[in-house]
């Protein structure tokens, strides 16, 4: 039996901005017909997505380096070019999944 998680309640967070930045935010909100709250929320979510992807990329690169040092297995440029031109659904070699 799996229970469904309770929906979480949004909670307010305070962000201190310089007066010039608050004015820029207000102007952008007016021009885009959005609220400053909406723009700030979207900015935070965009930042979180970008940083999580950056960290995941770095972790994958680190894992690949450890794998290479342990096994010596790698793909040559010719291998990568051939794979790049192949069916997009084709998998990388089993040792690198």
mmCIF file of N, CA and C in Angstrom:
data_model
loop_
_atom_site.group_PDB
_atom_site.id
_atom_site.type_symbol
_atom_site.label_atom_id
_atom_site.label_comp_id
_atom_site.label_asym_id
_atom_site.label_seq_id
_atom_site.Cartn_x
_atom_site.Cartn_y
_atom_site.Cartn_z
ATOM 1 N N UNK A 1 0.841 -1.173 0.000
ATOM 2 C CA UNK A 1 0.000 0.000 0.000
ATOM 3 C C UNK A 1 0.881 1.230 0.000
ATOM 4 N N UNK A 2 0.724 2.070 -1.000
ATOM 5 C CA UNK A 2 1.486 3.314 -1.082
ATOM 6 C C UNK A 2 0.581 4.475 -0.726
ATOM 7 N N UNK A 3 1.041 5.282 0.168
ATOM 8 C CA UNK A 3 0.255 6.465 0.515
ATOM 9 C C UNK A 3 0.701 7.629 -0.359
ATOM 10 N N UNK A 4 -0.223 8.466 -0.681
ATOM 11 C CA UNK A 4 0.128 9.647 -1.469
ATOM 12 C C UNK A 4 0.564 10.735 -0.518
ATOM 13 N N UNK A 5 1.628 11.459 -0.866
ATOM 14 C CA UNK A 5 2.106 12.495 0.039
ATOM 15 C C UNK A 5 1.105 13.647 0.146
ATOM 16 N N UNK A 6 1.084 14.228 1.309
ATOM 17 C CA UNK A 6 0.232 15.394 1.527
ATOM 18 C C UNK A 6 0.779 16.554 0.706
ATOM 19 N N UNK A 7 -0.101 17.334 0.089
ATOM 20 C CA UNK A 7 0.412 18.505 -0.633
ATOM 21 C C UNK A 7 1.027 19.477 0.372
ATOM 22 N N UNK A 8 2.182 19.986 0.030
ATOM 23 C CA UNK A 8 2.851 20.903 0.953
ATOM 24 C C UNK A 8 2.282 22.311 0.807
ATOM 25 N N UNK A 9 2.325 23.022 1.875
ATOM 26 C CA UNK A 9 1.839 24.393 1.875
ATOM 27 C C UNK A 9 3.009 25.313 1.518
ATOM 28 N N UNK A 10 2.754 26.258 0.646
ATOM 29 C CA UNK A 10 3.775 27.244 0.305
ATOM 30 C C UNK A 10 3.980 28.154 1.506
ATOM 31 N N UNK A 11 5.224 28.510 1.749
ATOM 32 C CA UNK A 11 5.558 29.386 2.865
ATOM 33 C C UNK A 11 6.304 30.603 2.344
ATOM 34 N N UNK A 12 6.061 31.713 2.957
ATOM 35 C CA UNK A 12 6.695 32.964 2.554
ATOM 36 C C UNK A 12 8.172 32.955 2.918
ATOM 37 N N UNK A 13 8.965 33.582 2.061
ATOM 38 C CA UNK A 13 10.397 33.755 2.277
ATOM 39 C C UNK A 13 10.705 35.222 2.023
ATOM 40 N N UNK A 14 11.541 35.782 2.831
ATOM 41 C CA UNK A 14 11.900 37.184 2.676
ATOM 42 C C UNK A 14 13.199 37.300 1.887
ATOM 43 N N UNK A 15 13.244 38.222 0.947
ATOM 44 C CA UNK A 15 14.449 38.491 0.171
ATOM 45 C C UNK A 15 14.720 39.986 0.243
ATOM 46 N N UNK A 16 15.914 40.334 0.668
ATOM 47 C CA UNK A 16 16.276 41.745 0.741
ATOM 48 C C UNK A 16 16.878 42.170 -0.590
ATOM 49 N N UNK A 17 16.328 43.227 -1.160
ATOM 50 C CA UNK A 17 16.824 43.765 -2.423
ATOM 51 C C UNK A 17 17.141 45.246 -2.250
ATOM 52 N N UNK A 18 18.141 45.676 -2.965
ATOM 53 C CA UNK A 18 18.449 47.108 -2.998
ATOM 54 C C UNK A 18 17.279 47.832 -3.654
ATOM 55 N N UNK A 19 17.135 49.103 -3.357
ATOM 56 C CA UNK A 19 16.036 49.883 -3.922
ATOM 57 C C UNK A 19 16.036 49.843 -5.450
ATOM 58 N N UNK A 20 17.206 49.934 -6.049
ATOM 59 C CA UNK A 20 17.291 49.939 -7.517
ATOM 60 C C UNK A 20 16.799 48.606 -8.085
ATOM 61 N N UNK A 21 17.109 47.519 -7.397
ATOM 62 C CA UNK A 21 16.669 46.208 -7.872
ATOM 63 C C UNK A 21 15.165 46.022 -7.678
ATOM 64 N N UNK A 22 14.635 46.547 -6.587
ATOM 65 C CA UNK A 22 13.186 46.495 -6.377
ATOM 66 C C UNK A 22 12.466 47.271 -7.471
ATOM 67 N N UNK A 23 13.042 48.414 -7.850
ATOM 68 C CA UNK A 23 12.439 49.218 -8.919
ATOM 69 C C UNK A 23 12.500 48.476 -10.250
ATOM 70 N N UNK A 24 13.624 47.860 -10.532
ATOM 71 C CA UNK A 24 13.745 47.081 -11.773
ATOM 72 C C UNK A 24 12.724 45.956 -11.796
ATOM 73 N N UNK A 25 12.561 45.283 -10.654
ATOM 74 C CA UNK A 25 11.588 44.204 -10.546
ATOM 75 C C UNK A 25 10.172 44.715 -10.792
ATOM 76 N N UNK A 26 9.848 45.833 -10.201
ATOM 77 C CA UNK A 26 8.512 46.432 -10.385
ATOM 78 C C UNK A 26 8.274 46.803 -11.843
ATOM 79 N N UNK A 27 9.291 47.396 -12.465
ATOM 80 C CA UNK A 27 9.147 47.777 -13.878
ATOM 81 C C UNK A 27 8.972 46.546 -14.764
ATOM 82 N N UNK A 28 9.757 45.531 -14.511
ATOM 83 C CA UNK A 28 9.630 44.307 -15.312
ATOM 84 C C UNK A 28 8.265 43.657 -15.093
ATOM 85 N N UNK A 29 7.809 43.651 -13.872
ATOM 86 C CA UNK A 29 6.495 43.081 -13.570
ATOM 87 C C UNK A 29 5.409 43.827 -14.344
ATOM 88 N N UNK A 30 5.485 45.138 -14.349
ATOM 89 C CA UNK A 30 4.485 45.934 -15.063
ATOM 90 C C UNK A 30 4.543 45.659 -16.566
ATOM 91 N N UNK A 31 5.749 45.603 -17.110
ATOM 92 C CA UNK A 31 5.906 45.387 -18.550
ATOM 93 C C UNK A 31 5.471 43.993 -18.987
ATOM 94 N N UNK A 32 5.638 43.018 -18.123
ATOM 95 C CA UNK A 32 5.277 41.637 -18.478
ATOM 96 C C UNK A 32 3.893 41.246 -17.970
ATOM 97 N N UNK A 33 3.248 42.194 -17.283
ATOM 98 C CA UNK A 33 1.919 41.954 -16.708
ATOM 99 C C UNK A 33 1.924 40.747 -15.766
ATOM 100 N N UNK A 34 2.964 40.680 -14.994
ATOM 101 C CA UNK A 34 3.122 39.655 -13.969
ATOM 102 C C UNK A 34 3.339 40.356 -12.639
ATOM 103 N N UNK A 35 3.178 39.624 -11.575
ATOM 104 C CA UNK A 35 3.445 40.208 -10.268
ATOM 105 C C UNK A 35 4.929 40.058 -9.935
ATOM 106 N N UNK A 36 5.456 40.942 -9.090
ATOM 107 C CA UNK A 36 6.839 40.751 -8.643
ATOM 108 C C UNK A 36 7.025 39.384 -7.988
ATOM 109 N N UNK A 37 6.023 38.937 -7.244
ATOM 110 C CA UNK A 37 6.090 37.614 -6.610
ATOM 111 C C UNK A 37 6.294 36.525 -7.653
ATOM 112 N N UNK A 38 5.523 36.581 -8.733
ATOM 113 C CA UNK A 38 5.641 35.580 -9.797
ATOM 114 C C UNK A 38 7.053 35.593 -10.379
ATOM 115 N N UNK A 39 7.575 36.783 -10.674
ATOM 116 C CA UNK A 39 8.903 36.882 -11.273
ATOM 117 C C UNK A 39 9.984 36.347 -10.334
ATOM 118 N N UNK A 40 9.873 36.656 -9.048
ATOM 119 C CA UNK A 40 10.872 36.160 -8.095
ATOM 120 C C UNK A 40 10.790 34.645 -7.957
ATOM 121 N N UNK A 41 9.576 34.114 -7.908
ATOM 122 C CA UNK A 41 9.406 32.666 -7.796
ATOM 123 C C UNK A 41 9.993 31.968 -9.021
ATOM 124 N N UNK A 42 9.703 32.493 -10.201
ATOM 125 C CA UNK A 42 10.244 31.906 -11.429
ATOM 126 C C UNK A 42 11.762 31.990 -11.465
ATOM 127 N N UNK A 43 12.316 33.092 -10.976
ATOM 128 C CA UNK A 43 13.773 33.244 -10.952
ATOM 129 C C UNK A 43 14.408 32.205 -10.025
ATOM 130 N N UNK A 44 13.821 32.004 -8.863
ATOM 131 C CA UNK A 44 14.360 31.024 -7.918
ATOM 132 C C UNK A 44 14.259 29.620 -8.500
ATOM 133 N N UNK A 45 13.112 29.276 -9.072
ATOM 134 C CA UNK A 45 12.947 27.934 -9.644
ATOM 135 C C UNK A 45 13.908 27.702 -10.802
ATOM 136 N N UNK A 46 14.113 28.712 -11.633
ATOM 137 C CA UNK A 46 15.058 28.607 -12.745
ATOM 138 C C UNK A 46 16.476 28.399 -12.221
ATOM 139 N N UNK A 47 16.843 29.153 -11.194
ATOM 140 C CA UNK A 47 18.163 29.010 -10.586
ATOM 141 C C UNK A 47 18.350 27.605 -10.024
ATOM 142 N N UNK A 48 17.354 27.106 -9.298
ATOM 143 C CA UNK A 48 17.451 25.763 -8.718
ATOM 144 C C UNK A 48 17.625 24.701 -9.801
ATOM 145 N N UNK A 49 16.829 24.782 -10.862
ATOM 146 C CA UNK A 49 16.942 23.816 -11.962
ATOM 147 C C UNK A 49 18.336 23.850 -12.574
ATOM 148 N N UNK A 50 18.829 25.062 -12.863
ATOM 149 C CA UNK A 50 20.133 25.212 -13.496
ATOM 150 C C UNK A 50 21.244 24.667 -12.610
ATOM 151 N N UNK A 51 21.219 24.999 -11.336
ATOM 152 C CA UNK A 51 22.279 24.563 -10.429
ATOM 153 C C UNK A 51 22.230 23.063 -10.180
ATOM 154 N N UNK A 52 21.034 22.502 -10.068
ATOM 155 C CA UNK A 52 20.919 21.048 -9.899
ATOM 156 C C UNK A 52 21.466 20.322 -11.116
ATOM 157 N N UNK A 53 21.196 20.835 -12.311
ATOM 158 C CA UNK A 53 21.723 20.224 -13.536
ATOM 159 C C UNK A 53 23.241 20.357 -13.604
ATOM 160 N N UNK A 54 23.770 21.508 -13.180
ATOM 161 C CA UNK A 54 25.212 21.727 -13.189
ATOM 162 C C UNK A 54 25.897 20.747 -12.248
ATOM 163 N N UNK A 55 25.332 20.573 -11.065
ATOM 164 C CA UNK A 55 25.900 19.650 -10.087
ATOM 165 C C UNK A 55 25.821 18.213 -10.593
ATOM 166 N N UNK A 56 24.695 17.826 -11.188
ATOM 167 C CA UNK A 56 24.542 16.472 -11.731
ATOM 168 C C UNK A 56 25.560 16.225 -12.846
ATOM 169 N N UNK A 57 25.784 17.226 -13.698
ATOM 170 C CA UNK A 57 26.768 17.101 -14.774
ATOM 171 C C UNK A 57 28.161 16.878 -14.188
ATOM 172 N N UNK A 58 28.491 17.662 -13.180
ATOM 173 C CA UNK A 58 29.805 17.539 -12.547
ATOM 174 C C UNK A 58 29.969 16.168 -11.888
ATOM 175 N N UNK A 59 28.922 15.710 -11.196
ATOM 176 C CA UNK A 59 28.990 14.398 -10.551
ATOM 177 C C UNK A 59 29.155 13.287 -11.572
ATOM 178 N N UNK A 60 28.467 13.405 -12.718
ATOM 179 C CA UNK A 60 28.606 12.401 -13.770
ATOM 180 C C UNK A 60 30.018 12.417 -14.345
ATOM 181 N N UNK A 61 30.568 13.611 -14.540
ATOM 182 C CA UNK A 61 31.936 13.721 -15.054
ATOM 183 C C UNK A 61 32.933 13.116 -14.067
ATOM 184 N N UNK A 62 32.748 13.398 -12.786
ATOM 185 C CA UNK A 62 33.634 12.826 -11.768
ATOM 186 C C UNK A 62 33.540 11.301 -11.754
ATOM 187 N N UNK A 63 32.314 10.773 -11.855
ATOM 188 C CA UNK A 63 32.124 9.320 -11.876
ATOM 189 C C UNK A 63 32.775 8.709 -13.120
ATOM 190 N N UNK A 64 32.667 9.390 -14.252
ATOM 191 C CA UNK A 64 33.284 8.891 -15.479
ATOM 192 C C UNK A 64 34.806 8.871 -15.345
ATOM 193 N N UNK A 65 35.357 9.889 -14.694
ATOM 194 C CA UNK A 65 36.812 9.941 -14.506
ATOM 195 C C UNK A 65 37.278 8.795 -13.602
ATOM 196 N N UNK A 66 36.544 8.547 -12.518
ATOM 197 C CA UNK A 66 36.872 7.436 -11.619
ATOM 198 C C UNK A 66 36.776 6.122 -12.382
ATOM 199 N N UNK A 67 35.721 5.968 -13.187
ATOM 200 C CA UNK A 67 35.544 4.751 -13.975
ATOM 201 C C UNK A 67 36.707 4.560 -14.941
ATOM 202 N N UNK A 68 37.119 5.626 -15.594
ATOM 203 C CA UNK A 68 38.242 5.541 -16.529
ATOM 204 C C UNK A 68 39.524 5.151 -15.809
ATOM 205 N N UNK A 69 39.762 5.772 -14.656
ATOM 206 C CA UNK A 69 40.992 5.443 -13.909
ATOM 207 C C UNK A 69 40.992 3.997 -13.447
ATOM 208 N N UNK A 70 39.816 3.452 -13.120
ATOM 209 C CA UNK A 70 39.730 2.073 -12.636
ATOM 210 C C UNK A 70 39.780 1.053 -13.770
ATOM 211 N N UNK A 71 39.174 1.370 -14.907
ATOM 212 C CA UNK A 71 39.039 0.377 -15.980
ATOM 213 C C UNK A 71 39.884 0.685 -17.207
ATOM 214 N N UNK A 72 40.212 1.933 -17.419
ATOM 215 C CA UNK A 72 40.940 2.320 -18.625
ATOM 216 C C UNK A 72 40.051 2.344 -19.861
ATOM 217 N N UNK A 73 38.777 2.008 -19.702
ATOM 218 C CA UNK A 73 37.869 1.989 -20.846
ATOM 219 C C UNK A 73 37.415 3.413 -21.165
ATOM 220 N N UNK A 74 37.321 3.670 -22.440
ATOM 221 C CA UNK A 74 36.909 4.985 -22.899
ATOM 222 C C UNK A 74 36.375 4.874 -24.321
ATOM 223 N N UNK A 75 35.773 5.940 -24.777
ATOM 224 C CA UNK A 75 35.330 6.013 -26.169
ATOM 225 C C UNK A 75 36.264 6.952 -26.906
ATOM 226 N N UNK A 76 36.653 6.550 -28.104
ATOM 227 C CA UNK A 76 37.490 7.425 -28.918
ATOM 228 C C UNK A 76 36.602 8.458 -29.601
ATOM 229 N N UNK A 77 37.213 9.460 -30.172
ATOM 230 C CA UNK A 77 36.461 10.462 -30.914
ATOM 231 C C UNK A 77 35.711 9.806 -32.065
ATOM 232 N N UNK A 78 36.333 8.850 -32.748
ATOM 233 C CA UNK A 78 35.656 8.139 -33.841
ATOM 234 C C UNK A 78 34.430 7.391 -33.328
ATOM 235 N N UNK A 79 34.558 6.748 -32.151
ATOM 236 C CA UNK A 79 33.415 6.055 -31.550
ATOM 237 C C UNK A 79 32.277 7.035 -31.263
ATOM 238 N N UNK A 80 32.608 8.166 -30.691
ATOM 239 C CA UNK A 80 31.583 9.158 -30.335
ATOM 240 C C UNK A 80 30.914 9.731 -31.589
ATOM 241 N N UNK A 81 31.702 10.008 -32.621
ATOM 242 C CA UNK A 81 31.117 10.535 -33.857
ATOM 243 C C UNK A 81 30.182 9.521 -34.492
ATOM 244 N N UNK A 82 30.577 8.244 -34.490
ATOM 245 C CA UNK A 82 29.713 7.196 -35.039
ATOM 246 C C UNK A 82 28.437 7.074 -34.219
ATOM 247 N N UNK A 83 28.562 7.115 -32.896
ATOM 248 C CA UNK A 83 27.380 7.036 -32.032
ATOM 249 C C UNK A 83 26.481 8.242 -32.242
ATOM 250 N N UNK A 84 27.070 9.421 -32.389
ATOM 251 C CA UNK A 84 26.305 10.649 -32.598
ATOM 252 C C UNK A 84 25.506 10.593 -33.897
ATOM 253 N N UNK A 85 26.020 9.933 -34.909
ATOM 254 C CA UNK A 85 25.333 9.834 -36.200
ATOM 255 C C UNK A 85 24.330 8.685 -36.239
ATOM 256 N N UNK A 86 24.366 7.824 -35.208
ATOM 257 C CA UNK A 86 23.488 6.658 -35.188
ATOM 258 C C UNK A 86 22.097 7.020 -34.689
ATOM 259 N N UNK A 87 21.266 6.003 -34.579
ATOM 260 C CA UNK A 87 19.919 6.161 -34.052
ATOM 261 C C UNK A 87 19.994 6.771 -32.650
ATOM 262 N N UNK A 88 19.258 7.862 -32.400
ATOM 263 C CA UNK A 88 19.334 8.515 -31.089
ATOM 264 C C UNK A 88 18.973 7.596 -29.928
ATOM 265 N N UNK A 89 18.213 6.553 -30.193
ATOM 266 C CA UNK A 89 17.822 5.630 -29.127
ATOM 267 C C UNK A 89 18.909 4.602 -28.827
ATOM 268 N N UNK A 90 19.941 4.554 -29.661
ATOM 269 C CA UNK A 90 20.981 3.552 -29.422
ATOM 270 C C UNK A 90 21.723 3.875 -28.131
ATOM 271 N N UNK A 91 22.104 2.820 -27.466
ATOM 272 C CA UNK A 91 22.725 2.969 -26.153
ATOM 273 C C UNK A 91 24.237 3.071 -26.264
ATOM 274 N N UNK A 92 24.819 3.677 -25.248
ATOM 275 C CA UNK A 92 26.274 3.651 -25.134
ATOM 276 C C UNK A 92 26.700 2.238 -24.783
ATOM 277 N N UNK A 93 27.972 1.947 -24.934
ATOM 278 C CA UNK A 93 28.438 0.596 -24.564
ATOM 279 C C UNK A 93 28.023 0.233 -23.148
ATOM 280 N N UNK A 94 27.815 -1.056 -22.894
ATOM 281 C CA UNK A 94 27.297 -1.518 -21.605
ATOM 282 C C UNK A 94 28.119 -1.026 -20.424
ATOM 283 N N UNK A 95 29.411 -0.940 -20.568
ATOM 284 C CA UNK A 95 30.242 -0.536 -19.434
ATOM 285 C C UNK A 95 30.038 0.912 -19.043
ATOM 286 N N UNK A 96 29.310 1.695 -19.842
ATOM 287 C CA UNK A 96 29.160 3.113 -19.540
ATOM 288 C C UNK A 96 27.696 3.503 -19.359
ATOM 289 N N UNK A 97 26.840 2.577 -19.007
ATOM 290 C CA UNK A 97 25.410 2.915 -18.844
ATOM 291 C C UNK A 97 25.144 3.551 -17.531
#
